[in-house]
Coordinates of C-alpha atoms and ligand atoms in Angstrom, one line a residue:
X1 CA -9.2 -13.2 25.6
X2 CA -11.6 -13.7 22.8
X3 CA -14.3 -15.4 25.2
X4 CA -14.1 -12.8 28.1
X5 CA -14.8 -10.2 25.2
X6 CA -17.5 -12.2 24.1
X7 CA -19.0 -12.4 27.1
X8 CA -19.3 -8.7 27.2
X9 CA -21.0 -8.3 23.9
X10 CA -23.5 -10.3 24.4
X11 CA -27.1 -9.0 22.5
X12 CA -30.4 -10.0 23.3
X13 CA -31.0 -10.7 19.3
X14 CA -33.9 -13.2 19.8
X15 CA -37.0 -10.7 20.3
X16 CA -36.4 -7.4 18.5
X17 CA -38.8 -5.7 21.0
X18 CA -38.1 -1.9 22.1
X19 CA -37.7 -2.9 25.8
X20 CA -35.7 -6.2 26.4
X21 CA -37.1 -7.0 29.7
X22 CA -33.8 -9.0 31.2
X23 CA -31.8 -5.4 30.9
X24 CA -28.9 -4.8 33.4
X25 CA -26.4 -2.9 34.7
X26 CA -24.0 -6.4 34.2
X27 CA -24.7 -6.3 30.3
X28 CA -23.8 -2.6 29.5
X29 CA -24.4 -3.7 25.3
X30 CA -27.8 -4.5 25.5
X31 CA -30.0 -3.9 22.4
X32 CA -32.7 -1.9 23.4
X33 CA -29.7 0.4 25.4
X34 CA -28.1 0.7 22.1
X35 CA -31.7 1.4 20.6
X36 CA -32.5 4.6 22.7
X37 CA -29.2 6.2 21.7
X38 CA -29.7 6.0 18.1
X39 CA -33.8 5.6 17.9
X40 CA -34.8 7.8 20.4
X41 CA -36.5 11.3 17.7
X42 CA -35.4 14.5 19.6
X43 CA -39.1 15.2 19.7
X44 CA -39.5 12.7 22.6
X45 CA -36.7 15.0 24.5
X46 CA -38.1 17.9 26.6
X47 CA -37.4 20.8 24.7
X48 CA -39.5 24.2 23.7
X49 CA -40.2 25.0 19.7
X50 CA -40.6 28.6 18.6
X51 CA -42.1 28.0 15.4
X52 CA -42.0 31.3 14.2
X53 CA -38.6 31.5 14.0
X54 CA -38.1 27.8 13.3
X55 CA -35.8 27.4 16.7
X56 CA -35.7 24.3 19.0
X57 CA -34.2 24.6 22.1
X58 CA -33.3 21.6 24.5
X59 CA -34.1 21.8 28.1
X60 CA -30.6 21.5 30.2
X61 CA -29.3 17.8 30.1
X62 CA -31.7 16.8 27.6
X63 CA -28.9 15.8 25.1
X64 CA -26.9 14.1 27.6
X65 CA -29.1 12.0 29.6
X66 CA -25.8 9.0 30.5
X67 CA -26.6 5.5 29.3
X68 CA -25.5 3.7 32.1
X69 CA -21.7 2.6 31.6
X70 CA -20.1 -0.4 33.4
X71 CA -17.3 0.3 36.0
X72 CA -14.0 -1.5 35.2
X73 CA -11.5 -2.0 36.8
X74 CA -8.3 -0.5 36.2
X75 CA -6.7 -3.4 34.4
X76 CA -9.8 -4.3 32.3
X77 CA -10.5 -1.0 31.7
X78 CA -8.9 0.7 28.3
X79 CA -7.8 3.8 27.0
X80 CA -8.9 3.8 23.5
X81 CA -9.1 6.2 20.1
X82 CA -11.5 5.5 16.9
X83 CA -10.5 7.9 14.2
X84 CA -13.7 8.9 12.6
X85 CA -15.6 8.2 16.0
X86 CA -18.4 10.5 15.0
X87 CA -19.1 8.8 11.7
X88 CA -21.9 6.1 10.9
X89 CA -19.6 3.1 12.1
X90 CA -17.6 5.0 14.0
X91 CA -19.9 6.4 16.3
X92 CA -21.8 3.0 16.5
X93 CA -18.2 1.7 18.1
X94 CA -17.9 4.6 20.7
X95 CA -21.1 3.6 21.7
X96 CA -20.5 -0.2 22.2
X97 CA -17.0 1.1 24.0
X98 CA -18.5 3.3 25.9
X99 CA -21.0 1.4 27.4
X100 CA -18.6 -1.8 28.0
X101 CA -16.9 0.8 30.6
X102 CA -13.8 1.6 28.4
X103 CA -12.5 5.4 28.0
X104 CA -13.0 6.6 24.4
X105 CA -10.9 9.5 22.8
X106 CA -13.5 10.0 19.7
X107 CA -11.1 12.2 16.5
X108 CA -12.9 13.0 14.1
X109 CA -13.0 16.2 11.1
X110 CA -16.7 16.6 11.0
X111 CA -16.3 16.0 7.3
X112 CA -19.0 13.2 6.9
X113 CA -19.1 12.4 11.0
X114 CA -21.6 14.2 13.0
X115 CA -21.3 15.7 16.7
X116 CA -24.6 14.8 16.5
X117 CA -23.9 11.3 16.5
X118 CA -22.0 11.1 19.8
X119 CA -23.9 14.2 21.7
X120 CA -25.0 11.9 24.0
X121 CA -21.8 11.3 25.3
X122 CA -20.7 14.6 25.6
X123 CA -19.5 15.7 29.1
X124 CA -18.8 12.1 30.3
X125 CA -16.0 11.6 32.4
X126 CA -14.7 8.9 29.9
X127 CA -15.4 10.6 26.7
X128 CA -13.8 13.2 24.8
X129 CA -14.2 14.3 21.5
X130 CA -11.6 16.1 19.5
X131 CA -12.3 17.7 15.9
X132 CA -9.3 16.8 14.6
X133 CA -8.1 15.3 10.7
X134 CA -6.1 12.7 10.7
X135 CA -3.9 14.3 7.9
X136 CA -1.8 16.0 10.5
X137 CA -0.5 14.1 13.7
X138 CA -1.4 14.0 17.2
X139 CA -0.2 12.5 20.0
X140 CA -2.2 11.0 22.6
X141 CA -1.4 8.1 25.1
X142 CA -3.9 5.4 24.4
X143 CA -3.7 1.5 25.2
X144 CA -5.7 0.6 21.6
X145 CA -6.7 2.6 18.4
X146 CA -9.4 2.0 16.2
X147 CA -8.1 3.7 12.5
X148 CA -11.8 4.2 10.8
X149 CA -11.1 7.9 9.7
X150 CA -12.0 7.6 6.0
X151 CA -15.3 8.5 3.8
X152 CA -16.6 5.3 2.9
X153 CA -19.3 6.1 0.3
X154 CA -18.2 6.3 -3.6
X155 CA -19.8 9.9 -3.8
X156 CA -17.8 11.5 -1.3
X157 CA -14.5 9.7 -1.5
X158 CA -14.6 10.6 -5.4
X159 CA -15.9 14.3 -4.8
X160 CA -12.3 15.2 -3.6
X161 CA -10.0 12.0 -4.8
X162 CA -6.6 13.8 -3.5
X163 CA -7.8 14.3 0.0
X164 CA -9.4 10.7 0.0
X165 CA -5.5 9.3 -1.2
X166 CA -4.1 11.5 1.8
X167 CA -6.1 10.5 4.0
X168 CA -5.5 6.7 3.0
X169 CA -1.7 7.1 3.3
X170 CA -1.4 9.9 5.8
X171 CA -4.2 9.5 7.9
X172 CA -2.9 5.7 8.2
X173 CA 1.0 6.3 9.0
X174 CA 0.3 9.3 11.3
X175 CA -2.0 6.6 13.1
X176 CA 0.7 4.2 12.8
X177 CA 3.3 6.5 14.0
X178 CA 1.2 6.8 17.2
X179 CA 0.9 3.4 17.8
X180 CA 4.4 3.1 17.3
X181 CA 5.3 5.5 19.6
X182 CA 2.8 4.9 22.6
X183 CA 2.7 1.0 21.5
X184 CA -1.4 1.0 21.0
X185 CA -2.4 -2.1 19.4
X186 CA -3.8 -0.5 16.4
X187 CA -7.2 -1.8 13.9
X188 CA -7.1 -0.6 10.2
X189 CA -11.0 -0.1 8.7
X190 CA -9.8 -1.7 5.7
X191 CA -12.4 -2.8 2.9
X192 CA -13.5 -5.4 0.6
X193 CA -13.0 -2.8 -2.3
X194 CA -9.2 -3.4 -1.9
X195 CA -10.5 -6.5 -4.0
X196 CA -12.0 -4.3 -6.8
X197 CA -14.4 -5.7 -9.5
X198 CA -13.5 -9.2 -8.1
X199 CA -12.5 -12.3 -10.2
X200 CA -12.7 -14.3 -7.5
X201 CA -16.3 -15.4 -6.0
X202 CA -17.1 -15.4 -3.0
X203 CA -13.6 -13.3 -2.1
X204 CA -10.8 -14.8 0.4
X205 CA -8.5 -13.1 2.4
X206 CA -5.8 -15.1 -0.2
X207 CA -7.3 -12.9 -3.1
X208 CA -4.9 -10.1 -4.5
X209 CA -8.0 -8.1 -6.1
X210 CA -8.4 -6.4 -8.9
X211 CA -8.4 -3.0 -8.8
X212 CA -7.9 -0.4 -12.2
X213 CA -5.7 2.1 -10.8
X214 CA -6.8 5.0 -12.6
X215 CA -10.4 4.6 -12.2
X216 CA -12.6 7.1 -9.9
X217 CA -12.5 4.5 -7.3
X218 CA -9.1 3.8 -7.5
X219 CA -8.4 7.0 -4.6
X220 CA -10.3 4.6 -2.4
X221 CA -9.2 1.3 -3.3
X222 CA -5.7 2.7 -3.6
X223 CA -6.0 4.3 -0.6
X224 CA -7.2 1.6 1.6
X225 CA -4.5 -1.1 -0.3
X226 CA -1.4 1.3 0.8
X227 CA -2.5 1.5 4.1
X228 CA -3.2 -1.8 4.3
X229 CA 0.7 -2.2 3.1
X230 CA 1.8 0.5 5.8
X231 CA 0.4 -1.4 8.5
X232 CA 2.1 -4.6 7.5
X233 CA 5.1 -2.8 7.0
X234 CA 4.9 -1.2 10.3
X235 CA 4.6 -4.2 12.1
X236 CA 7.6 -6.5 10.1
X237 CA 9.9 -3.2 10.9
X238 CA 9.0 -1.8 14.2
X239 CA 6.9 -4.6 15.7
X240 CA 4.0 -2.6 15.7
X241 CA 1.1 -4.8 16.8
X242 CA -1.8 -4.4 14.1
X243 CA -5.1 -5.8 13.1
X244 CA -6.8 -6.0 9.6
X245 CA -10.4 -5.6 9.1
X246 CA -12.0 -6.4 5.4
X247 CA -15.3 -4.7 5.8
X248 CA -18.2 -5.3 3.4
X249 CA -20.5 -3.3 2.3
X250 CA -22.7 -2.3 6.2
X251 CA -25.7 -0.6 6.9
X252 CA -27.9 0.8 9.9
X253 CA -28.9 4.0 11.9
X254 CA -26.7 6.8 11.3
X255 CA -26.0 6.4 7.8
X256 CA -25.7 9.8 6.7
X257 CA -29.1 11.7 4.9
X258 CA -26.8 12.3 2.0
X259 CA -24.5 9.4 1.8
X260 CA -25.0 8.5 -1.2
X261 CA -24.9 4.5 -0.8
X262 CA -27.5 2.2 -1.9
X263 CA -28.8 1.7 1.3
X264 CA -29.8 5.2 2.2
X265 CA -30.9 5.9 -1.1
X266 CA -33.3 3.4 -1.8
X267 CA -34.7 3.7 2.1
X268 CA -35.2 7.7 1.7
X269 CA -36.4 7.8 -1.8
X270 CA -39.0 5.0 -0.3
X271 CA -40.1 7.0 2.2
X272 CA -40.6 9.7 0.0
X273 CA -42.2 7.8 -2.9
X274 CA -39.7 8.4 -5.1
X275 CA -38.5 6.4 -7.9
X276 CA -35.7 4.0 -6.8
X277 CA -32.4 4.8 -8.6
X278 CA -31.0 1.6 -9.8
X279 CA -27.3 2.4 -11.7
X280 CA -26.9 -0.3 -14.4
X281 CA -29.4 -3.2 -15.1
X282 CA -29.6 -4.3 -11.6
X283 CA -27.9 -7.7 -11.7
X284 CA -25.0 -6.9 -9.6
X285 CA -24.7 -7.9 -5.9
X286 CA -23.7 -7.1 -3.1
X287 CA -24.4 -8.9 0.9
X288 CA -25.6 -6.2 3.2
X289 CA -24.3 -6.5 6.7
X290 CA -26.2 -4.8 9.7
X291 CA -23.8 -2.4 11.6
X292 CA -24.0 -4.5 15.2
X293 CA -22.2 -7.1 13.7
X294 CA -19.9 -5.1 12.3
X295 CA -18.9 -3.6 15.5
X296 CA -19.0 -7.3 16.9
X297 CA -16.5 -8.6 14.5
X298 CA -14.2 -5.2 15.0
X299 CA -14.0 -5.3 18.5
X300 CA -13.4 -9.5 18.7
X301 CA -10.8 -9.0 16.1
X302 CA -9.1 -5.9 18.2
X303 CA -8.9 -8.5 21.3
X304 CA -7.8 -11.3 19.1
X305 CA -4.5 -12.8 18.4
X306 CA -5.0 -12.6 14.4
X307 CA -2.8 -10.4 12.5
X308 CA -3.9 -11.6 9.2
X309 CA -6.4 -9.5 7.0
X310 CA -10.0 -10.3 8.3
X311 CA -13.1 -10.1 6.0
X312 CA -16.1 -8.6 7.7
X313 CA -19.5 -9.3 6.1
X314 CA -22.1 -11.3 5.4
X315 CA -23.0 -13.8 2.6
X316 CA -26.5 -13.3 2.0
X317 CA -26.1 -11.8 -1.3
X318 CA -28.9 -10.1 -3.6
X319 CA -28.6 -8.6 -6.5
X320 CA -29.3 -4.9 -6.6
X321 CA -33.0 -5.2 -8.2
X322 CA -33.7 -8.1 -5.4
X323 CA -32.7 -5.2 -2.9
X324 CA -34.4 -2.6 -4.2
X325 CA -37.9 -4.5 -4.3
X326 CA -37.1 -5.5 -0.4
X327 CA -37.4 -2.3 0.5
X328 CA -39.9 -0.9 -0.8
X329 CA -41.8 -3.9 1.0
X330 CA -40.3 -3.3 4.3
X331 CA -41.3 0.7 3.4
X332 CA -44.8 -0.6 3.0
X333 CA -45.3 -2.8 6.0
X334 CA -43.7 0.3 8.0
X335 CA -45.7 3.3 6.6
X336 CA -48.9 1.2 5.1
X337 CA -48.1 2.2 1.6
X338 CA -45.4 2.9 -1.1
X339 CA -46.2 3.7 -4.4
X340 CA -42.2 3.7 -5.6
X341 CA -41.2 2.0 -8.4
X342 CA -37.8 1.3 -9.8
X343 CA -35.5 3.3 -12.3
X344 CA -32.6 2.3 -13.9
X345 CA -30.2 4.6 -15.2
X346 CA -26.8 4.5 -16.8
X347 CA -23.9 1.6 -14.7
X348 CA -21.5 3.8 -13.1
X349 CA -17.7 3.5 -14.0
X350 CA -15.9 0.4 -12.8
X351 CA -18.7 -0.9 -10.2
X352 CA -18.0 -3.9 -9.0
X353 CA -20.3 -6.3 -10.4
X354 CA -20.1 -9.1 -7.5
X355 CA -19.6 -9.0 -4.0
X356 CA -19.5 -11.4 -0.9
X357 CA -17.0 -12.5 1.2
X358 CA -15.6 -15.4 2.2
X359 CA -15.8 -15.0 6.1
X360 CA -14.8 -18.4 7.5
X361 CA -11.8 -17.0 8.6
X362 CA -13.9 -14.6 10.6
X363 CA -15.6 -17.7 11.8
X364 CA -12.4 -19.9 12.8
X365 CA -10.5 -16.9 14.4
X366 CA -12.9 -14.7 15.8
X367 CA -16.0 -17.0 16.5
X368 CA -17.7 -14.3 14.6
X369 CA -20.5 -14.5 12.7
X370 CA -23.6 -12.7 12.0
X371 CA -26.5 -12.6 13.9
X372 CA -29.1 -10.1 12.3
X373 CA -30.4 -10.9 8.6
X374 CA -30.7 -8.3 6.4
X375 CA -34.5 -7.8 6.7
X376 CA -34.4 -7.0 10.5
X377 CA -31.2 -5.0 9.9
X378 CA -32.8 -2.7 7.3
X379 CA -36.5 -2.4 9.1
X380 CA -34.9 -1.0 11.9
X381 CA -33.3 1.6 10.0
X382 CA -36.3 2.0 7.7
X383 CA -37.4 2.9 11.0
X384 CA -34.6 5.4 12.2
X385 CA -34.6 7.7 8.2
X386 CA -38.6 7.3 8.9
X387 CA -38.2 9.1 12.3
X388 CA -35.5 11.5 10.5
X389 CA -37.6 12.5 8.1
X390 CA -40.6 13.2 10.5
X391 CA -38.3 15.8 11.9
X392 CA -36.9 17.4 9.5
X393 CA -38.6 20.9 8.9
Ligands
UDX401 O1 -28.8 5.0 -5.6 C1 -28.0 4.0 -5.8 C2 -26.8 3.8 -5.2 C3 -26.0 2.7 -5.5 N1 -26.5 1.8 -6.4 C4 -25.7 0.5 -6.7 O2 -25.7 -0.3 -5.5 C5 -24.4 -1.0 -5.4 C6 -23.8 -0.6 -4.1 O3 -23.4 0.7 -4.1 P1 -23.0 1.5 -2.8 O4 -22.6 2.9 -3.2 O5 -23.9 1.3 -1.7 O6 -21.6 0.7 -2.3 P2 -20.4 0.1 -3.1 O7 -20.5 -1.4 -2.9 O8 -20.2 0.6 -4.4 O9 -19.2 0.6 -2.2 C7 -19.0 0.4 -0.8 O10 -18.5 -0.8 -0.7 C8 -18.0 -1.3 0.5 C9 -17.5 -0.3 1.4 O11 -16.4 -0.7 2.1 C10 -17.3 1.0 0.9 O12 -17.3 2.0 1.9 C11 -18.3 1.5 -0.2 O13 -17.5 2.1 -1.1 C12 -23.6 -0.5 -6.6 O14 -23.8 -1.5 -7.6 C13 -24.2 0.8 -7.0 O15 -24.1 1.1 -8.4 C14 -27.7 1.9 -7.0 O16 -28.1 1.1 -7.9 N2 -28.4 3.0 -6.7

């Protein structure tokens, strides 16, 4: 099952060009398809600006000009929900689904996800998108769900810690419920912050973490430990069939202008010539994964047989100073100058201080391991904020 999955996610990896020249119909996941959906500037779309009254407006089917989806048949072909489908990962997911001819029921609040994010599937005869929070139940027949529904970035989950623990518990045993009820195989976004400020280095799956469960992360953490728990609990008591992914800290197009992670941050305040905002002295780590292999490892695991906890990530590991320095470098080789230097200002409150995962398990279970490195991750979305920030007003 693993192989035929495989098979269909095969990327053309070896020449980041815009236009891989072998691209067809029979590879529907196909990097430079994936490219045009999320590095394609709204400026190259035929549209009028009034610039008087600061208004754009699309011509007719501009938005929604259908990547080309494969046809499945019936038995292959899968009726699936992601929770938080219009978020950064989520939305990267729909795309990959989308295109490998599944049909996709994308929930999401808007809270952090974006319509903007999946417009381009908008209309199609195997899409639909419901504004929806996963706080409250639903009920829709689906063969697998994706349970991603969660802000992910420290500044939003802590700006509203009692709607980030209901969403952990809620959101996770009305997903639960659902599989229960319709028997969807169902895929928790799980995280390696269950593991806390680790003790542990490079952390295992076997590793019970370390979390302080009063801390302003600990609505997260928390959060995305009881869920964990629900879904284990589901599955001992009602034989609900779940999956476990562990993911690490993931970047790429999408990422929201105000998330508030690292990755963002440093890229934007680059492009700007800001100062780069480095919390504490800049010797703690993290590995930065790009957001293809994410979705790699998540859909693989989904179509595996593993029930155990999966971590998700890669090892290259850099401290945050080593980061920080990178890109302003790949800024420079992408704009021809940078003047940005970096700041450090006061650590925040319990931040982990290392972080990389042990992901043989990935490698033994899934066959999974990543393909991009961080530099080629992060100059393609140096390239996607760049393009943002050319169009913003
Ligand atoms: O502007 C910034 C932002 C962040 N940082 C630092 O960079 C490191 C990474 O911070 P981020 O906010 O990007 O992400 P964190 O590692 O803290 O949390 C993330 O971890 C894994 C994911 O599963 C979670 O969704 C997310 O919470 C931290 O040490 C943080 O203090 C800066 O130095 N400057």
């Amino acid at each position: 099952m693993v192989d035929s999955v495989r098979a269909s996610l095969k990327h053309r990896y070896s020449s980041f060009t815009e236009q891989s020249p072998h691209e067809t119909l029979e590879d529907p996941v196909s990097l430079s398809t994936l490219r045009k959906l999320y590095l394609t500037p709204h400026s190259a779309l035929p549209h009028t600006t009034d610039r008087e009254n600061i208004t754009i407006t699309y011509q007719p089917g501009a938005l929604s000009p259908y990547p080309p989806v494969k046809l499945l048949n019936p038995i292959e072909k899968k009726r699936v929900l992601v929770t938080g489908g219009a978020g950064f990962v989520g939305s990267h997911l729909v795309d990959r689904l989308m295109l490998m001819g599944h049909s996709v029921i994308c929930l999401d609040n808007f809270f952090t996800g974006s319509k903007a994010n999946v417009a381009h599937w908008i209309g199609h005869p195997n899409f639909e998108l419901i504004r929806h929070d996963v706080v409250d139940p639903i009920l829709v027949e689906v063969d697998q769900i994706y349970h991603l529904a969660c802000p992910a970035s420290p500044v939003h989950y802590q700006s509203n810690p009692v709607k980030t623990l209901k969403t952990g518990f809620f959101g996770t045993y009305n997903m639960l419920g659902l599989s229960k009820r319709v028997k969807a195989r169902f895929l928790l976004a799980s995280t390696s912050e269950i593991y806390g400020d680790p003790e542990e280095h490079p952390q295992k799956e076997s590793y019970w973490g370390h979390v302080n469960c009063v801390g302003p992360r600990a609505c997260y953490d928390e959060g995305k430990r009881v869920a964990e728990t629900l879904a284990y609990s589901y599955h001992r008591q009602d034989n609900v069939d779940v999956r476990v992914a562990r993911i690490f800290n993931t970047f790429g197009p999408r990422m929201n202008w105000n998330d508030g992670r690292v990755v963002s941050n440093f890229i934007l305040q680059a492009l700007k010539d800001e100062d780069l905002t480095v919390y504490g002295n800049g010797k703690s780590t993290r590995s930065f994964q790009y957001v293809h292999d994410l979705v790699d490892g998540l859909i693989l695991l989904m179509n595996s047989d593993c029930k155990e906890p999966v971590n998700i990530g890669t090892q290259e590991e850099f401290t945050i100073d080593q980061f920080a320095e990178m890109v302003i470098e790949l800024v420079k080789r992408a704009t021809g100058k940078c003047e940005s230097k970096l700041i450090h200002m006061p650590a925040l409150e319990d931040d982990p201080q290392r972080r990389k995962p042990d992901n043989s398990r990935a490698k033994e279970r899934l066959n999974w391991e990543p393909k991009w490195n961080v530099v080629d991750g992060l100059a393609e979305t140096v390239k996607y904020f760049k393009i943002q920030l050319e169009e913003r007003p």
